[in-house]
Coordinates of C-alpha atoms in Angstrom, one line a residue:
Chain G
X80 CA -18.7 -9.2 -0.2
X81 CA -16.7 -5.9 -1.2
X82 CA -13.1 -6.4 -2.5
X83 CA -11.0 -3.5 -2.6
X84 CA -7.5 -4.1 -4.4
X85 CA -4.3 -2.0 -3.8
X86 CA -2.0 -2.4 -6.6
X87 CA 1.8 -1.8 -6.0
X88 CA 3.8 -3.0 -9.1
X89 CA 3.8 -1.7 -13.0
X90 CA 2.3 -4.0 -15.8
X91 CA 4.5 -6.0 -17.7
X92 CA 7.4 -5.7 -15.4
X93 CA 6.0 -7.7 -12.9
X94 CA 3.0 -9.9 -12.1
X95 CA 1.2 -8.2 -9.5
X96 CA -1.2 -6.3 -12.0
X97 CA -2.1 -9.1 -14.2
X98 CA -2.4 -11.0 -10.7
X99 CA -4.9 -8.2 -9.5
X100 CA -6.8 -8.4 -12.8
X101 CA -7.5 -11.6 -12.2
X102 CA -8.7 -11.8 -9.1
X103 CA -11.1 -8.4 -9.6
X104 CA -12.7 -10.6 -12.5
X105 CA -13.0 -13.7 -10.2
X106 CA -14.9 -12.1 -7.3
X107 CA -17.1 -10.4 -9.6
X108 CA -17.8 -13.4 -11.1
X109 CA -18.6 -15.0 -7.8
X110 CA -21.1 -12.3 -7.0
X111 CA -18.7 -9.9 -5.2
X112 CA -18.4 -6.6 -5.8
X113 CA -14.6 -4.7 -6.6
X114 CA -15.8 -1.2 -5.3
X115 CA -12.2 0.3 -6.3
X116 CA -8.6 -0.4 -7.3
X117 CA -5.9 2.0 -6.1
X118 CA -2.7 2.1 -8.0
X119 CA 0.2 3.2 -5.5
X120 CA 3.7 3.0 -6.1
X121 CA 5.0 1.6 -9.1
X122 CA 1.5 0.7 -10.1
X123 CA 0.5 4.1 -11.1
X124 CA 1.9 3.3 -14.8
X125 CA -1.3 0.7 -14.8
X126 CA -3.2 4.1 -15.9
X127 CA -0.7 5.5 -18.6
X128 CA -3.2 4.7 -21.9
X129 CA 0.3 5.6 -24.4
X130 CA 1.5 1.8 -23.5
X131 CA 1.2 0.1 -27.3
X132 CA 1.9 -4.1 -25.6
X133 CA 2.8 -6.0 -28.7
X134 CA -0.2 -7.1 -31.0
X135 CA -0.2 -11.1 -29.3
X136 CA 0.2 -9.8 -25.8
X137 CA -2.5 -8.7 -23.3
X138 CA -3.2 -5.1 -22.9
X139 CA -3.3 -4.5 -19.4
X140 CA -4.2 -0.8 -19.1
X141 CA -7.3 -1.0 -21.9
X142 CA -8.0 -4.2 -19.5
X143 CA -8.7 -2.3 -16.4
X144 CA -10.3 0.4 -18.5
X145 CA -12.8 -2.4 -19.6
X146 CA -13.0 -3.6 -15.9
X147 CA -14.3 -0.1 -15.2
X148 CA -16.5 0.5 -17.8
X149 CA -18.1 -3.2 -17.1
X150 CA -18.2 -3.1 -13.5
X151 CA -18.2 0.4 -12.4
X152 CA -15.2 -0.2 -10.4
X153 CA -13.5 3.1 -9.4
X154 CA -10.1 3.1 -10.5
X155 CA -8.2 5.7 -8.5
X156 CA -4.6 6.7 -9.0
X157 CA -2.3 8.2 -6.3
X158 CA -1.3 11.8 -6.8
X159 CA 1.7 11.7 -5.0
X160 CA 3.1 8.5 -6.6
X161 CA 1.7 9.3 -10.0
X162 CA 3.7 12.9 -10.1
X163 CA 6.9 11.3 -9.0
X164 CA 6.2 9.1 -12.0
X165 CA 5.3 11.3 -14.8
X166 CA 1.9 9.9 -15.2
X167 CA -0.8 13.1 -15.6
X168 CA -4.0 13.4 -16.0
X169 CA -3.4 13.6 -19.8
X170 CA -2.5 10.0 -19.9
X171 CA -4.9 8.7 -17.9
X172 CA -6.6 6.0 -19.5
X173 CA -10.4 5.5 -19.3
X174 CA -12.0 4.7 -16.2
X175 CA -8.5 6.3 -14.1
X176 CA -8.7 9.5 -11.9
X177 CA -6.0 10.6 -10.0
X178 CA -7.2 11.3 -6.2
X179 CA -5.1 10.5 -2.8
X180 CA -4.0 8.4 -0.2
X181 CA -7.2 8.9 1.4
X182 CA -9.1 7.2 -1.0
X183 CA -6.8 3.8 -0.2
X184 CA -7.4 4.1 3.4
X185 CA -11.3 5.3 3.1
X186 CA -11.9 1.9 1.1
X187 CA -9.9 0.0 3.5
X188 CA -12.1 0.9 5.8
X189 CA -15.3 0.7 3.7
X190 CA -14.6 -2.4 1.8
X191 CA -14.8 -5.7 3.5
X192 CA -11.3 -7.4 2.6
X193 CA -8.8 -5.2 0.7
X194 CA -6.1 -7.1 -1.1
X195 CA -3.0 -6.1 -1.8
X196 CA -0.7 -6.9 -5.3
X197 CA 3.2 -6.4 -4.9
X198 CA 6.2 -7.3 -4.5
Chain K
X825 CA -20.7 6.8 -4.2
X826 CA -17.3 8.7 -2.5
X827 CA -20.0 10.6 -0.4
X828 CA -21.6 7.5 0.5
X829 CA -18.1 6.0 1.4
X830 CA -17.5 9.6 3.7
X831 CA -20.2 9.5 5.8
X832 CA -19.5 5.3 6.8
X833 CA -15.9 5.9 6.7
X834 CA -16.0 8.8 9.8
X835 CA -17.9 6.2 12.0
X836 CA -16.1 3.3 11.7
X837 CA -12.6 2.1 13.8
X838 CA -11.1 -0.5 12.0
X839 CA -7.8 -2.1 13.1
X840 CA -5.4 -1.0 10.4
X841 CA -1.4 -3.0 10.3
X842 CA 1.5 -1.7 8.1
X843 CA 3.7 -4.5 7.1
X844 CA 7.4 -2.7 6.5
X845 CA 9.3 -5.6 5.0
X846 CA 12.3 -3.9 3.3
X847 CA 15.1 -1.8 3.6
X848 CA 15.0 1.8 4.0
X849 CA 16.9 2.4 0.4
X850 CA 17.3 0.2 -2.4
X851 CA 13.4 0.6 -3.6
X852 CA 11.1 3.3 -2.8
X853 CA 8.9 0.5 -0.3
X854 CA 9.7 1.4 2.9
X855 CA 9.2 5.7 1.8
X856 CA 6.1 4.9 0.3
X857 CA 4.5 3.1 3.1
X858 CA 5.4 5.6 5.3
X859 CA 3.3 8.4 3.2
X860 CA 0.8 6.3 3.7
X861 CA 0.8 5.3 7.6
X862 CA 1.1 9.3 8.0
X863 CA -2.1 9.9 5.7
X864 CA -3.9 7.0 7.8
X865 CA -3.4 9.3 10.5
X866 CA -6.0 11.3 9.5
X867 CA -8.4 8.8 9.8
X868 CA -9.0 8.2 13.1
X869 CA -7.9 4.7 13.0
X870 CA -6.3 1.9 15.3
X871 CA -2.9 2.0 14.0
X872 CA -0.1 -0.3 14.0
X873 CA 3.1 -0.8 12.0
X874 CA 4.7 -3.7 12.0
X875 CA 8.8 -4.5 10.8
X876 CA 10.2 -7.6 9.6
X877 CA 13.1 -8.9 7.5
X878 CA 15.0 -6.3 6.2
X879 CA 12.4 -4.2 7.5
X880 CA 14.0 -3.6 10.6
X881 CA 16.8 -1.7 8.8
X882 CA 14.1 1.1 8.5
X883 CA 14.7 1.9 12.2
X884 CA 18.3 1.4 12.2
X885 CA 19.9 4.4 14.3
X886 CA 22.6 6.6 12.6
X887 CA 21.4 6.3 8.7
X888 CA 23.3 8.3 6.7
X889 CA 21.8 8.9 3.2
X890 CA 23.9 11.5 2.1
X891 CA 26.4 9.8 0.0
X892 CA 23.1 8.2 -2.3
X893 CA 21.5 11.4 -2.0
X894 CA 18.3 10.0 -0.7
X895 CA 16.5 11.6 2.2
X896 CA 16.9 9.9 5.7
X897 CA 13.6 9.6 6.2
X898 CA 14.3 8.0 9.4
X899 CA 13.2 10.3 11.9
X900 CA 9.7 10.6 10.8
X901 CA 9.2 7.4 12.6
X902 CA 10.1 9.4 15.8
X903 CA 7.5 11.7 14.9
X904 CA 4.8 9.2 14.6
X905 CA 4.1 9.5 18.1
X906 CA 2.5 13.0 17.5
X907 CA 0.2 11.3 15.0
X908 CA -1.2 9.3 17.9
X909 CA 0.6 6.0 16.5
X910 CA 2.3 4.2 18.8
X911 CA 1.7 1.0 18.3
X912 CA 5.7 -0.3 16.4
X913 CA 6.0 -3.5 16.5
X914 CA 9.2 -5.4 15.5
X915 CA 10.1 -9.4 15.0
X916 CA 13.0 -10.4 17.0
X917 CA 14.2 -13.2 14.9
X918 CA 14.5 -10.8 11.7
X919 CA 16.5 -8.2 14.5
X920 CA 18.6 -11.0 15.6
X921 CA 19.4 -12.2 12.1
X922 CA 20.9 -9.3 11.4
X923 CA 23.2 -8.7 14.6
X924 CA 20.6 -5.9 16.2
X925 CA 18.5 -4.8 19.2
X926 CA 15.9 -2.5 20.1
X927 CA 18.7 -0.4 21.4
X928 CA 19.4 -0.2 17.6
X929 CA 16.6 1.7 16.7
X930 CA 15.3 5.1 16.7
X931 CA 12.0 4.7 18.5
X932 CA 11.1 2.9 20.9
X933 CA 9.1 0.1 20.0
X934 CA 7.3 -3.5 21.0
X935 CA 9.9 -6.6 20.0
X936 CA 7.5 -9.5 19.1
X937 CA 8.5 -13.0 18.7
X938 CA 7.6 -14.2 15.0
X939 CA 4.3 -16.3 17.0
X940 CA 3.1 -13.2 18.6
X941 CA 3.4 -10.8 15.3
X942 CA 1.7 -13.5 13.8
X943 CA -1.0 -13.4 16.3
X944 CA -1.0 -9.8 15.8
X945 CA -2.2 -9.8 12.3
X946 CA -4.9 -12.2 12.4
X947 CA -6.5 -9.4 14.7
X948 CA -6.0 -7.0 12.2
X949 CA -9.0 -6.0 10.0
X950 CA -7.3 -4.8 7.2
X951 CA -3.1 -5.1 6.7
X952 CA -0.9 -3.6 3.9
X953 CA 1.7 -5.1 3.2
X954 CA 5.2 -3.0 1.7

């Protein structure tokens, strides 16, 4: 099955992204595919790679970078919520691009759950 | 891939529900979902929205934002319509907890009972939730 994810809240803040992590890695454990996370709202600081977590904490952003690089799971950024946010393309960690709100709705339609992490 | 995902994406209808559970103001939830409903337009998609719990405040008639200096973004909901969504549905129980009506709000809409809305998304295909 194809999972996509929609991710709503910031790392560290709140749970939703470690949440979303977790369940990604899960499915494609299972034999499931995570065709793409989209990072809306809040979630858009998920891409900023300048986060420095402290040495014994998780490091959410490299984590979904990994997730990419692993998995080949597209992980998109919206534009509209990013620029509100500050977070540019020269942040963007590896494995982010920054595209629209059509890219949510084109894997809702294309994917055959999509999940969402929020508040 | 994307142009893989373009091609099934224009042939497929797929029931789409968005879940507006908080107030207008406050957090940026109820503004943000709205960007989004208006971009699923585009889509050709079976549309609905749906408003519960403080939700309902979104269509509350005679917001005045000034004083915050937030946008009322209220009357984009009137302008749904043109977008071909028409489908607003809104719980009763979370209207009558807070002392409204639907002749509260700005748009006409569908009051559901909280069995019905429930009933309403398991038909769904694919809901977001704000």
């Amino acid at each position: 099955m194809q999972f996509a994810i929609l991710v709503n809240e910031s790392p560290y803040q709140h749970q939703a992204a470690d949440s979303a992590y977790h369940f990604a890695k899960a499915a494609i454990a299972m034999g499931h595919r995570v065709p793409r996370v989209f990072f809306y709202m809040d979630g858009v600081h998920n891409a900023n790679r300048l986060q420095e977590p402290q040495q014994d904490d998780r490091n959410i952003v490299q984590r979904w970078s990994q997730l990419a690089a692993d998995h080949d799971v597209d992980l998109v950024v919206c534009v509209a919520a990013a620029l509100r946010r500050g977070v540019k393309d020269e942040i963007l960690a590896p494995g982010f691009r920054i595209s629209g709100l059509g890219q949510l709705v084109e894997i809702g339609i294309e994917a055959d759950r999509l999940v969402t992490f929020g508040d | 891939m994307n142009d893989e995902f373009d091609e099934d994406a224009a042939s497929t209808i797929k029931r789409f529900m968005f879940v507006n559970r908080k107030a207008p103001h406050g957090t940026i939830y109820a503004l943000e979902a709205l960007e989004v409903v208006l971009i699923s337009a585009a889509f050709d998609q079976d549309v609905s929205l749906a408003f519960l719990d403080d939700g309902v405040l979104q269509l509350r008639k005679g917001q005045d934002a000034k004083a915050i200096e937030m946008k009322n973004f209220a009357p984009t909901y009137r302008a749904l319509e043109g977008y071909d969504i028409e489908k607003l549905y809104v719980e009763r129980e979370s209207l009558e907890a807070r002392g409204m009506t639907a002749d509260d709000l700005v748009v006409p809409v569908e009051v559901v009972d909280r069995a019905r809305m429930s009933a309403l998304m398991s038909e769904q295909d694919v809901i977001m939730s704000f």
